[in-house]
């Protein structure tokens, strides 16, 4: 895990972005090179940990797609694995709502070592739902997330989450981020970096 919770944002103007992105971003939290380098490290960890396992990687759509692809395909990873995906949505704008999950045949992961691949762990509600839906069919279940938000209560104490990820790319502050698969109302997924949405977008 790399902690970027105290990091100063980089000005968006340092990056080549479409105009709509300059308009909505406060700044860049994680630039493309650093993202790629950290994902490569995570790939190597997974390769080591799953060398003698029956890996089934489950990507949570749509946000996890770029991360999933770089983690398992665009890496030097030499690993035998199967994969599938499941749709999931809970956010409306920057607000968390009820979790909705798409269809998935749980028999497909029966006896497998499942690695759930998700873009971000915020409250944990989404991943808790996916874990529950898999039940006890898999032989093992682990979680890989690109980002985890550090959530603090009013006294500044760390809020415990109902799920913990086994592989975390970056720990980020409690801000709404977009890019590299993460969206705001289905926009900005295409950005190559992780950027912070301007405060005026938060309701
Ligand atoms: P959780 O259920 O609260 O852990 O939230 C996880 C889900 O909410 C992820 O799958 C994301 O789709 C979405 N999400 C949470 N925080 C952000 C964010 O900062 N930007 C974009 N999507 C987010
Ligand atoms: Mg998502």
JSON list of C-alpha atoms and ligand atoms in Angstrom, two decimals:
[
{"chain": "A", "resi": 1, "resn": "UNK", "atom": "CA", "xyz": [0.00, 0.00, 0.00]},
{"chain": "A", "resi": 2, "resn": "UNK", "atom": "CA", "xyz": [1.25, 3.51, -0.81]},
{"chain": "A", "resi": 3, "resn": "UNK", "atom": "CA", "xyz": [-0.11, 6.28, 1.38]},
{"chain": "A", "resi": 4, "resn": "UNK", "atom": "CA", "xyz": [-0.97, 9.45, -0.56]},
{"chain": "A", "resi": 5, "resn": "UNK", "atom": "CA", "xyz": [-3.40, 10.87, 2.01]},
{"chain": "A", "resi": 6, "resn": "UNK", "atom": "CA", "xyz": [-1.14, 13.85, 2.80]},
{"chain": "A", "resi": 7, "resn": "UNK", "atom": "CA", "xyz": [-0.12, 14.58, -0.78]},
{"chain": "A", "resi": 8, "resn": "UNK", "atom": "CA", "xyz": [-0.46, 18.04, -2.41]},
{"chain": "A", "resi": 9, "resn": "UNK", "atom": "CA", "xyz": [-2.44, 17.81, -5.66]},
{"chain": "A", "resi": 10, "resn": "UNK", "atom": "CA", "xyz": [-0.51, 18.42, -8.88]},
{"chain": "A", "resi": 11, "resn": "UNK", "atom": "CA", "xyz": [-1.99, 21.16, -11.09]},
{"chain": "A", "resi": 12, "resn": "UNK", "atom": "CA", "xyz": [-4.11, 19.66, -13.92]},
{"chain": "A", "resi": 13, "resn": "UNK", "atom": "CA", "xyz": [-2.36, 22.02, -16.38]},
{"chain": "A", "resi": 14, "resn": "UNK", "atom": "CA", "xyz": [0.80, 19.91, -16.06]},
{"chain": "A", "resi": 15, "resn": "UNK", "atom": "CA", "xyz": [-1.08, 17.16, -17.92]},
{"chain": "A", "resi": 16, "resn": "UNK", "atom": "CA", "xyz": [-2.58, 16.94, -21.38]},
{"chain": "A", "resi": 17, "resn": "UNK", "atom": "CA", "xyz": [-6.30, 16.47, -20.77]},
{"chain": "A", "resi": 18, "resn": "UNK", "atom": "CA", "xyz": [-9.55, 17.16, -22.62]},
{"chain": "A", "resi": 19, "resn": "UNK", "atom": "CA", "xyz": [-11.11, 20.55, -21.78]},
{"chain": "A", "resi": 20, "resn": "UNK", "atom": "CA", "xyz": [-14.00, 19.05, -19.78]},
{"chain": "A", "resi": 21, "resn": "UNK", "atom": "CA", "xyz": [-11.45, 17.45, -17.45]},
{"chain": "A", "resi": 22, "resn": "UNK", "atom": "CA", "xyz": [-9.62, 20.75, -16.77]},
{"chain": "A", "resi": 23, "resn": "UNK", "atom": "CA", "xyz": [-13.00, 22.27, -15.90]},
{"chain": "A", "resi": 24, "resn": "UNK", "atom": "CA", "xyz": [-13.99, 19.62, -13.34]},
{"chain": "A", "resi": 25, "resn": "UNK", "atom": "CA", "xyz": [-10.68, 18.72, -11.68]},
{"chain": "A", "resi": 26, "resn": "UNK", "atom": "CA", "xyz": [-9.23, 20.28, -8.55]},
{"chain": "A", "resi": 27, "resn": "UNK", "atom": "CA", "xyz": [-5.94, 18.63, -9.47]},
{"chain": "A", "resi": 28, "resn": "UNK", "atom": "CA", "xyz": [-4.15, 15.32, -10.04]},
{"chain": "A", "resi": 29, "resn": "UNK", "atom": "CA", "xyz": [-3.57, 13.02, -7.09]},
{"chain": "A", "resi": 30, "resn": "UNK", "atom": "CA", "xyz": [-1.78, 10.13, -8.83]},
{"chain": "A", "resi": 31, "resn": "UNK", "atom": "CA", "xyz": [-0.09, 10.65, -12.20]},
{"chain": "A", "resi": 32, "resn": "UNK", "atom": "CA", "xyz": [-0.04, 7.91, -14.88]},
{"chain": "A", "resi": 33, "resn": "UNK", "atom": "CA", "xyz": [3.55, 6.72, -14.43]},
{"chain": "A", "resi": 34, "resn": "UNK", "atom": "CA", "xyz": [3.16, 6.21, -10.70]},
{"chain": "A", "resi": 35, "resn": "UNK", "atom": "CA", "xyz": [-0.13, 4.37, -11.20]},
{"chain": "A", "resi": 36, "resn": "UNK", "atom": "CA", "xyz": [1.44, 1.97, -13.68]},
{"chain": "A", "resi": 37, "resn": "UNK", "atom": "CA", "xyz": [4.53, 1.37, -11.53]},
{"chain": "A", "resi": 38, "resn": "UNK", "atom": "CA", "xyz": [2.49, 0.56, -8.45]},
{"chain": "A", "resi": 39, "resn": "UNK", "atom": "CA", "xyz": [0.17, -1.77, -10.39]},
{"chain": "A", "resi": 40, "resn": "UNK", "atom": "CA", "xyz": [3.23, -3.60, -11.70]},
{"chain": "A", "resi": 41, "resn": "UNK", "atom": "CA", "xyz": [4.35, -4.19, -8.09]},
{"chain": "A", "resi": 42, "resn": "UNK", "atom": "CA", "xyz": [0.88, -5.50, -7.25]},
{"chain": "A", "resi": 43, "resn": "UNK", "atom": "CA", "xyz": [1.00, -7.86, -10.27]},
{"chain": "A", "resi": 44, "resn": "UNK", "atom": "CA", "xyz": [4.24, -9.34, -9.00]},
{"chain": "A", "resi": 45, "resn": "UNK", "atom": "CA", "xyz": [2.75, -9.85, -5.52]},
{"chain": "A", "resi": 46, "resn": "UNK", "atom": "CA", "xyz": [-0.23, -11.64, -7.04]},
{"chain": "A", "resi": 47, "resn": "UNK", "atom": "CA", "xyz": [1.97, -13.76, -9.27]},
{"chain": "A", "resi": 48, "resn": "UNK", "atom": "CA", "xyz": [3.94, -14.88, -6.22]},
{"chain": "A", "resi": 49, "resn": "UNK", "atom": "CA", "xyz": [0.87, -15.53, -4.06]},
{"chain": "A", "resi": 50, "resn": "UNK", "atom": "CA", "xyz": [-1.15, -17.40, -6.71]},
{"chain": "A", "resi": 51, "resn": "UNK", "atom": "CA", "xyz": [1.67, -19.41, -8.32]},
{"chain": "A", "resi": 52, "resn": "UNK", "atom": "CA", "xyz": [0.25, -22.72, -7.09]},
{"chain": "A", "resi": 53, "resn": "UNK", "atom": "CA", "xyz": [-3.42, -21.72, -6.86]},
{"chain": "A", "resi": 54, "resn": "UNK", "atom": "CA", "xyz": [-6.41, -21.99, -9.16]},
{"chain": "A", "resi": 55, "resn": "UNK", "atom": "CA", "xyz": [-6.94, -18.25, -9.70]},
{"chain": "A", "resi": 56, "resn": "UNK", "atom": "CA", "xyz": [-10.26, -16.89, -10.87]},
{"chain": "A", "resi": 57, "resn": "UNK", "atom": "CA", "xyz": [-10.17, -13.09, -11.15]},
{"chain": "A", "resi": 58, "resn": "UNK", "atom": "CA", "xyz": [-13.54, -11.40, -10.81]},
{"chain": "A", "resi": 59, "resn": "UNK", "atom": "CA", "xyz": [-13.64, -7.82, -12.15]},
{"chain": "A", "resi": 60, "resn": "UNK", "atom": "CA", "xyz": [-16.31, -5.52, -10.79]},
{"chain": "A", "resi": 61, "resn": "UNK", "atom": "CA", "xyz": [-17.75, -3.50, -13.72]},
{"chain": "A", "resi": 62, "resn": "UNK", "atom": "CA", "xyz": [-17.33, -0.91, -14.96]},
{"chain": "A", "resi": 63, "resn": "UNK", "atom": "CA", "xyz": [-14.82, 0.92, -12.80]},
{"chain": "A", "resi": 64, "resn": "UNK", "atom": "CA", "xyz": [-12.29, -1.88, -12.34]},
{"chain": "A", "resi": 65, "resn": "UNK", "atom": "CA", "xyz": [-11.68, -2.58, -16.04]},
{"chain": "A", "resi": 66, "resn": "UNK", "atom": "CA", "xyz": [-8.50, -0.51, -16.62]},
{"chain": "A", "resi": 67, "resn": "UNK", "atom": "CA", "xyz": [-6.99, -1.70, -13.33]},
{"chain": "A", "resi": 68, "resn": "UNK", "atom": "CA", "xyz": [-8.02, -5.31, -14.00]},
{"chain": "A", "resi": 69, "resn": "UNK", "atom": "CA", "xyz": [-6.44, -5.20, -17.46]},
{"chain": "A", "resi": 70, "resn": "UNK", "atom": "CA", "xyz": [-3.14, -3.67, -16.34]},
{"chain": "A", "resi": 71, "resn": "UNK", "atom": "CA", "xyz": [-2.95, -5.86, -13.25]},
{"chain": "A", "resi": 72, "resn": "UNK", "atom": "CA", "xyz": [-3.43, -9.17, -15.03]},
{"chain": "A", "resi": 73, "resn": "UNK", "atom": "CA", "xyz": [-2.75, -8.71, -18.74]},
{"chain": "A", "resi": 74, "resn": "UNK", "atom": "CA", "xyz": [-0.46, -5.73, -19.38]},
{"chain": "A", "resi": 75, "resn": "UNK", "atom": "CA", "xyz": [2.10, -6.96, -16.89]},
{"chain": "A", "resi": 76, "resn": "UNK", "atom": "CA", "xyz": [4.96, -9.42, -16.90]},
{"chain": "A", "resi": 77, "resn": "UNK", "atom": "CA", "xyz": [2.74, -11.80, -15.03]},
{"chain": "A", "resi": 78, "resn": "UNK", "atom": "CA", "xyz": [2.96, -15.40, -16.17]},
{"chain": "A", "resi": 79, "resn": "UNK", "atom": "CA", "xyz": [0.09, -17.04, -14.46]},
{"chain": "A", "resi": 80, "resn": "UNK", "atom": "CA", "xyz": [-2.62, -19.44, -15.45]},
{"chain": "A", "resi": 81, "resn": "UNK", "atom": "CA", "xyz": [-6.02, -18.01, -14.58]},
{"chain": "A", "resi": 82, "resn": "UNK", "atom": "CA", "xyz": [-9.64, -17.71, -15.52]},
{"chain": "A", "resi": 83, "resn": "UNK", "atom": "CA", "xyz": [-11.71, -14.57, -15.18]},
{"chain": "A", "resi": 84, "resn": "UNK", "atom": "CA", "xyz": [-15.18, -13.15, -15.24]},
{"chain": "A", "resi": 85, "resn": "UNK", "atom": "CA", "xyz": [-16.96, -9.95, -14.38]},
{"chain": "A", "resi": 86, "resn": "UNK", "atom": "CA", "xyz": [-19.96, -8.75, -12.50]},
{"chain": "A", "resi": 87, "resn": "UNK", "atom": "CA", "xyz": [-21.79, -5.47, -12.79]},
{"chain": "A", "resi": 88, "resn": "UNK", "atom": "CA", "xyz": [-22.24, -3.34, -9.72]},
{"chain": "A", "resi": 89, "resn": "UNK", "atom": "CA", "xyz": [-23.51, 0.13, -9.02]},
{"chain": "A", "resi": 90, "resn": "UNK", "atom": "CA", "xyz": [-24.22, 2.11, -5.90]},
{"chain": "A", "resi": 91, "resn": "UNK", "atom": "CA", "xyz": [-23.20, 5.70, -6.61]},
{"chain": "A", "resi": 92, "resn": "UNK", "atom": "CA", "xyz": [-25.36, 8.51, -7.94]},
{"chain": "A", "resi": 93, "resn": "UNK", "atom": "CA", "xyz": [-23.11, 11.50, -8.54]},
{"chain": "A", "resi": 94, "resn": "UNK", "atom": "CA", "xyz": [-20.90, 11.66, -5.46]},
{"chain": "A", "resi": 95, "resn": "UNK", "atom": "CA", "xyz": [-23.52, 10.05, -3.19]},
{"chain": "A", "resi": 96, "resn": "UNK", "atom": "CA", "xyz": [-23.53, 6.41, -2.15]},
{"chain": "A", "resi": 97, "resn": "UNK", "atom": "CA", "xyz": [-26.89, 4.63, -2.57]},
{"chain": "A", "resi": 98, "resn": "UNK", "atom": "CA", "xyz": [-28.28, 1.07, -2.60]},
{"chain": "A", "resi": 99, "resn": "UNK", "atom": "CA", "xyz": [-26.01, -1.60, -4.04]},
{"chain": "A", "resi": 100, "resn": "UNK", "atom": "CA", "xyz": [-27.21, -3.28, -7.24]},
{"chain": "A", "resi": 101, "resn": "UNK", "atom": "CA", "xyz": [-25.39, -6.29, -8.63]},
{"chain": "A", "resi": 102, "resn": "UNK", "atom": "CA", "xyz": [-25.65, -7.95, -12.03]},
{"chain": "A", "resi": 103, "resn": "UNK", "atom": "CA", "xyz": [-26.19, -11.66, -12.68]},
{"chain": "A", "resi": 104, "resn": "UNK", "atom": "CA", "xyz": [-23.35, -14.08, -12.02]},
{"chain": "A", "resi": 105, "resn": "UNK", "atom": "CA", "xyz": [-23.23, -17.86, -12.05]},
{"chain": "A", "resi": 106, "resn": "UNK", "atom": "CA", "xyz": [-21.61, -18.69, -8.71]},
{"chain": "A", "resi": 107, "resn": "UNK", "atom": "CA", "xyz": [-21.01, -22.30, -9.83]},
{"chain": "A", "resi": 108, "resn": "UNK", "atom": "CA", "xyz": [-18.31, -20.90, -12.10]},
{"chain": "A", "resi": 109, "resn": "UNK", "atom": "CA", "xyz": [-16.09, -20.12, -9.10]},
{"chain": "A", "resi": 110, "resn": "UNK", "atom": "CA", "xyz": [-16.81, -23.30, -7.19]},
{"chain": "A", "resi": 111, "resn": "UNK", "atom": "CA", "xyz": [-13.56, -24.61, -5.67]},
{"chain": "A", "resi": 112, "resn": "UNK", "atom": "CA", "xyz": [-11.52, -21.75, -7.19]},
{"chain": "A", "resi": 113, "resn": "UNK", "atom": "CA", "xyz": [-9.23, -19.20, -5.56]},
{"chain": "A", "resi": 114, "resn": "UNK", "atom": "CA", "xyz": [-11.18, -16.05, -6.31]},
{"chain": "A", "resi": 115, "resn": "UNK", "atom": "CA", "xyz": [-9.56, -12.62, -6.45]},
{"chain": "A", "resi": 116, "resn": "UNK", "atom": "CA", "xyz": [-12.14, -9.84, -6.56]},
{"chain": "A", "resi": 117, "resn": "UNK", "atom": "CA", "xyz": [-10.68, -6.87, -8.47]},
{"chain": "A", "resi": 118, "resn": "UNK", "atom": "CA", "xyz": [-12.29, -3.52, -7.70]},
{"chain": "A", "resi": 119, "resn": "UNK", "atom": "CA", "xyz": [-11.41, 0.11, -8.38]},
{"chain": "A", "resi": 120, "resn": "UNK", "atom": "CA", "xyz": [-11.95, 1.58, -4.92]},
{"chain": "A", "resi": 121, "resn": "UNK", "atom": "CA", "xyz": [-12.81, 0.55, -1.37]},
{"chain": "A", "resi": 122, "resn": "UNK", "atom": "CA", "xyz": [-14.77, 3.35, 0.26]},
{"chain": "A", "resi": 123, "resn": "UNK", "atom": "CA", "xyz": [-17.30, 2.32, 2.95]},
{"chain": "A", "resi": 124, "resn": "UNK", "atom": "CA", "xyz": [-16.93, -1.37, 2.02]},
{"chain": "A", "resi": 125, "resn": "UNK", "atom": "CA", "xyz": [-20.64, -1.81, 1.25]},
{"chain": "A", "resi": 126, "resn": "UNK", "atom": "CA", "xyz": [-19.99, -2.90, -2.35]},
{"chain": "A", "resi": 127, "resn": "UNK", "atom": "CA", "xyz": [-17.33, -5.45, -1.58]},
{"chain": "A", "resi": 128, "resn": "UNK", "atom": "CA", "xyz": [-19.32, -6.81, 1.34]},
{"chain": "A", "resi": 129, "resn": "UNK", "atom": "CA", "xyz": [-22.22, -7.45, -1.06]},
{"chain": "A", "resi": 130, "resn": "UNK", "atom": "CA", "xyz": [-19.99, -9.22, -3.55]},
{"chain": "A", "resi": 131, "resn": "UNK", "atom": "CA", "xyz": [-18.36, -11.33, -0.85]},
{"chain": "A", "resi": 132, "resn": "UNK", "atom": "CA", "xyz": [-21.78, -12.38, 0.46]},
{"chain": "A", "resi": 133, "resn": "UNK", "atom": "CA", "xyz": [-22.98, -13.25, -3.06]},
{"chain": "A", "resi": 134, "resn": "UNK", "atom": "CA", "xyz": [-20.04, -15.63, -3.57]},
{"chain": "A", "resi": 135, "resn": "UNK", "atom": "CA", "xyz": [-20.94, -17.46, -0.36]},
{"chain": "A", "resi": 136, "resn": "UNK", "atom": "CA", "xyz": [-18.80, -20.48, 0.43]},
{"chain": "A", "resi": 137, "resn": "UNK", "atom": "CA", "xyz": [-18.49, -21.71, -3.17]},
{"chain": "A", "resi": 138, "resn": "UNK", "atom": "CA", "xyz": [-14.88, -20.58, -3.77]},
{"chain": "A", "resi": 139, "resn": "UNK", "atom": "CA", "xyz": [-11.93, -22.32, -2.11]},
{"chain": "A", "resi": 140, "resn": "UNK", "atom": "CA", "xyz": [-10.61, -18.90, -1.11]},
{"chain": "A", "resi": 141, "resn": "UNK", "atom": "CA", "xyz": [-11.54, -15.27, -1.70]},
{"chain": "A", "resi": 142, "resn": "UNK", "atom": "CA", "xyz": [-9.21, -12.28, -1.63]},
{"chain": "A", "resi": 143, "resn": "UNK", "atom": "CA", "xyz": [-9.70, -8.68, -2.67]},
{"chain": "A", "resi": 144, "resn": "UNK", "atom": "CA", "xyz": [-7.48, -6.39, -4.76]},
{"chain": "A", "resi": 145, "resn": "UNK", "atom": "CA", "xyz": [-8.33, -2.68, -4.95]},
{"chain": "A", "resi": 146, "resn": "UNK", "atom": "CA", "xyz": [-6.44, 0.08, -6.69]},
{"chain": "A", "resi": 147, "resn": "UNK", "atom": "CA", "xyz": [-7.52, 2.69, -4.12]},
{"chain": "A", "resi": 148, "resn": "UNK", "atom": "CA", "xyz": [-8.74, 2.71, -0.57]},
{"chain": "A", "resi": 149, "resn": "UNK", "atom": "CA", "xyz": [-10.20, 5.82, 1.03]},
{"chain": "A", "resi": 150, "resn": "UNK", "atom": "CA", "xyz": [-9.06, 6.62, 4.55]},
{"chain": "A", "resi": 151, "resn": "UNK", "atom": "CA", "xyz": [-12.24, 7.41, 6.46]},
{"chain": "A", "resi": 152, "resn": "UNK", "atom": "CA", "xyz": [-12.00, 9.34, 9.72]},
{"chain": "A", "resi": 153, "resn": "UNK", "atom": "CA", "xyz": [-14.74, 10.19, 12.22]},
{"chain": "A", "resi": 154, "resn": "UNK", "atom": "CA", "xyz": [-15.31, 13.71, 13.63]},
{"chain": "A", "resi": 155, "resn": "UNK", "atom": "CA", "xyz": [-12.68, 13.09, 16.32]},
{"chain": "A", "resi": 156, "resn": "UNK", "atom": "CA", "xyz": [-10.16, 12.10, 13.67]},
{"chain": "A", "resi": 157, "resn": "UNK", "atom": "CA", "xyz": [-10.23, 8.39, 14.56]},
{"chain": "A", "resi": 158, "resn": "UNK", "atom": "CA", "xyz": [-9.94, 5.82, 11.80]},
{"chain": "A", "resi": 159, "resn": "UNK", "atom": "CA", "xyz": [-13.33, 4.31, 10.90]},
{"chain": "A", "resi": 160, "resn": "UNK", "atom": "CA", "xyz": [-13.21, 0.51, 10.78]},
{"chain": "A", "resi": 161, "resn": "UNK", "atom": "CA", "xyz": [-14.67, -1.00, 7.60]},
{"chain": "A", "resi": 162, "resn": "UNK", "atom": "CA", "xyz": [-16.70, -4.22, 7.30]},
{"chain": "A", "resi": 163, "resn": "UNK", "atom": "CA", "xyz": [-14.19, -5.63, 4.78]},
{"chain": "A", "resi": 164, "resn": "UNK", "atom": "CA", "xyz": [-10.43, -5.40, 4.36]},
{"chain": "A", "resi": 165, "resn": "UNK", "atom": "CA", "xyz": [-8.63, -5.63, 1.03]},
{"chain": "A", "resi": 166, "resn": "UNK", "atom": "CA", "xyz": [-5.65, -7.99, 0.70]},
{"chain": "A", "resi": 167, "resn": "UNK", "atom": "CA", "xyz": [-3.96, -5.91, -2.02]},
{"chain": "A", "resi": 168, "resn": "UNK", "atom": "CA", "xyz": [-4.21, -2.11, -1.96]},
{"chain": "A", "resi": 169, "resn": "UNK", "atom": "CA", "xyz": [-2.53, 0.12, -4.53]},
{"chain": "A", "resi": 170, "resn": "UNK", "atom": "CA", "xyz": [-2.86, 3.50, -2.81]},
{"chain": "A", "resi": 171, "resn": "UNK", "atom": "CA", "xyz": [-4.51, 4.81, 0.34]},
{"chain": "A", "resi": 172, "resn": "UNK", "atom": "CA", "xyz": [-6.13, 8.14, -0.56]},
{"chain": "A", "resi": 173, "resn": "UNK", "atom": "CA", "xyz": [-7.86, 10.93, 1.42]},
{"chain": "A", "resi": 174, "resn": "UNK", "atom": "CA", "xyz": [-11.67, 11.01, 1.67]},
{"chain": "A", "resi": 175, "resn": "UNK", "atom": "CA", "xyz": [-12.20, 12.95, -1.56]},
{"chain": "A", "resi": 176, "resn": "UNK", "atom": "CA", "xyz": [-14.22, 12.06, -4.66]},
{"chain": "A", "resi": 177, "resn": "UNK", "atom": "CA", "xyz": [-11.79, 10.89, -7.33]},
{"chain": "A", "resi": 178, "resn": "UNK", "atom": "CA", "xyz": [-12.18, 10.15, -11.03]},
{"chain": "A", "resi": 179, "resn": "UNK", "atom": "CA", "xyz": [-10.10, 8.64, -13.80]},
{"chain": "A", "resi": 180, "resn": "UNK", "atom": "CA", "xyz": [-8.60, 5.29, -14.72]},
{"chain": "A", "resi": 181, "resn": "UNK", "atom": "CA", "xyz": [-12.05, 3.66, -14.63]},
{"chain": "A", "resi": 182, "resn": "UNK", "atom": "CA", "xyz": [-13.54, 5.72, -11.82]},
{"chain": "A", "resi": 183, "resn": "UNK", "atom": "CA", "xyz": [-16.40, 7.96, -12.85]},
{"chain": "A", "resi": 184, "resn": "UNK", "atom": "CA", "xyz": [-18.61, 10.84, -11.87]},
{"chain": "A", "resi": 185, "resn": "UNK", "atom": "CA", "xyz": [-22.03, 10.15, -13.48]},
{"chain": "A", "resi": 186, "resn": "UNK", "atom": "CA", "xyz": [-20.28, 7.89, -16.01]},
{"chain": "A", "resi": 187, "resn": "UNK", "atom": "CA", "xyz": [-17.81, 10.58, -17.06]},
{"chain": "A", "resi": 188, "resn": "UNK", "atom": "CA", "xyz": [-14.01, 10.88, -16.82]},
{"chain": "A", "resi": 189, "resn": "UNK", "atom": "CA", "xyz": [-13.33, 7.12, -16.71]},
{"chain": "A", "resi": 190, "resn": "UNK", "atom": "CA", "xyz": [-10.93, 7.58, -19.63]},
{"chain": "A", "resi": 191, "resn": "UNK", "atom": "CA", "xyz": [-8.38, 9.74, -17.72]},
{"chain": "A", "resi": 192, "resn": "UNK", "atom": "CA", "xyz": [-4.94, 8.13, -17.41]},
{"chain": "A", "resi": 193, "resn": "UNK", "atom": "CA", "xyz": [-4.42, 9.53, -13.92]},
{"chain": "A", "resi": 194, "resn": "UNK", "atom": "CA", "xyz": [-6.43, 9.73, -10.71]},
{"chain": "A", "resi": 195, "resn": "UNK", "atom": "CA", "xyz": [-7.80, 13.25, -10.30]},
{"chain": "A", "resi": 196, "resn": "UNK", "atom": "CA", "xyz": [-9.84, 14.94, -7.58]},
{"chain": "A", "resi": 197, "resn": "UNK", "atom": "CA", "xyz": [-13.22, 16.34, -8.54]},
{"chain": "A", "resi": 198, "resn": "UNK", "atom": "CA", "xyz": [-13.74, 20.04, -7.73]},
{"chain": "A", "resi": 199, "resn": "UNK", "atom": "CA", "xyz": [-15.49, 20.66, -4.41]},
{"chain": "A", "resi": 200, "resn": "UNK", "atom": "CA", "xyz": [-18.44, 22.40, -6.11]},
{"chain": "A", "resi": 201, "resn": "UNK", "atom": "CA", "xyz": [-19.55, 19.00, -7.48]},
{"chain": "A", "resi": 202, "resn": "UNK", "atom": "CA", "xyz": [-20.16, 17.65, -3.99]},
{"chain": "A", "resi": 203, "resn": "UNK", "atom": "CA", "xyz": [-23.69, 18.14, -2.75]},
{"chain": "B", "resi": 1, "resn": "LIG", "atom": "P1", "xyz": [-18.26, 1.50, -1.16]},
{"chain": "B", "resi": 1, "resn": "LIG", "atom": "O1", "xyz": [-19.36, 0.55, -1.45]},
{"chain": "B", "resi": 1, "resn": "LIG", "atom": "O2", "xyz": [-18.69, 2.64, -0.28]},
{"chain": "B", "resi": 1, "resn": "LIG", "atom": "O3", "xyz": [-16.99, 0.85, -0.67]},
{"chain": "B", "resi": 1, "resn": "LIG", "atom": "O4", "xyz": [-17.92, 2.23, -2.54]},
{"chain": "B", "resi": 1, "resn": "LIG", "atom": "C1", "xyz": [-17.31, 1.55, -3.57]},
{"chain": "B", "resi": 1, "resn": "LIG", "atom": "C2", "xyz": [-17.94, 1.87, -4.90]},
{"chain": "B", "resi": 1, "resn": "LIG", "atom": "O5", "xyz": [-18.39, 3.21, -4.96]},
{"chain": "B", "resi": 1, "resn": "LIG", "atom": "C3", "xyz": [-16.92, 1.71, -5.99]},
{"chain": "B", "resi": 1, "resn": "LIG", "atom": "O6", "xyz": [-17.23, 0.55, -6.73]},
{"chain": "B", "resi": 1, "resn": "LIG", "atom": "C4", "xyz": [-17.04, 2.93, -6.83]},
{"chain": "B", "resi": 1, "resn": "LIG", "atom": "O7", "xyz": [-17.78, 2.64, -7.99]},
{"chain": "B", "resi": 1, "resn": "LIG", "atom": "C5", "xyz": [-17.82, 3.92, -6.03]},
{"chain": "B", "resi": 1, "resn": "LIG", "atom": "N1", "xyz": [-16.97, 4.99, -5.48]},
{"chain": "B", "resi": 1, "resn": "LIG", "atom": "C6", "xyz": [-16.65, 5.21, -4.18]},
{"chain": "B", "resi": 1, "resn": "LIG", "atom": "N2", "xyz": [-15.87, 6.29, -4.05]},
{"chain": "B", "resi": 1, "resn": "LIG", "atom": "C7", "xyz": [-15.69, 6.77, -5.30]},
{"chain": "B", "resi": 1, "resn": "LIG", "atom": "C8", "xyz": [-14.94, 7.89, -5.81]},
{"chain": "B", "resi": 1, "resn": "LIG", "atom": "O8", "xyz": [-14.27, 8.66, -5.11]},
{"chain": "B", "resi": 1, "resn": "LIG", "atom": "N3", "xyz": [-15.01, 8.08, -7.15]},
{"chain": "B", "resi": 1, "resn": "LIG", "atom": "C9", "xyz": [-15.71, 7.26, -7.98]},
{"chain": "B", "resi": 1, "resn": "LIG", "atom": "N4", "xyz": [-16.40, 6.20, -7.55]},
{"chain": "B", "resi": 1, "resn": "LIG", "atom": "C10", "xyz": [-16.38, 5.96, -6.21]},
{"chain": "B", "resi": 2, "resn": "LIG", "atom": "MG1", "xyz": [-17.33, 0.61, -8.96]}
]
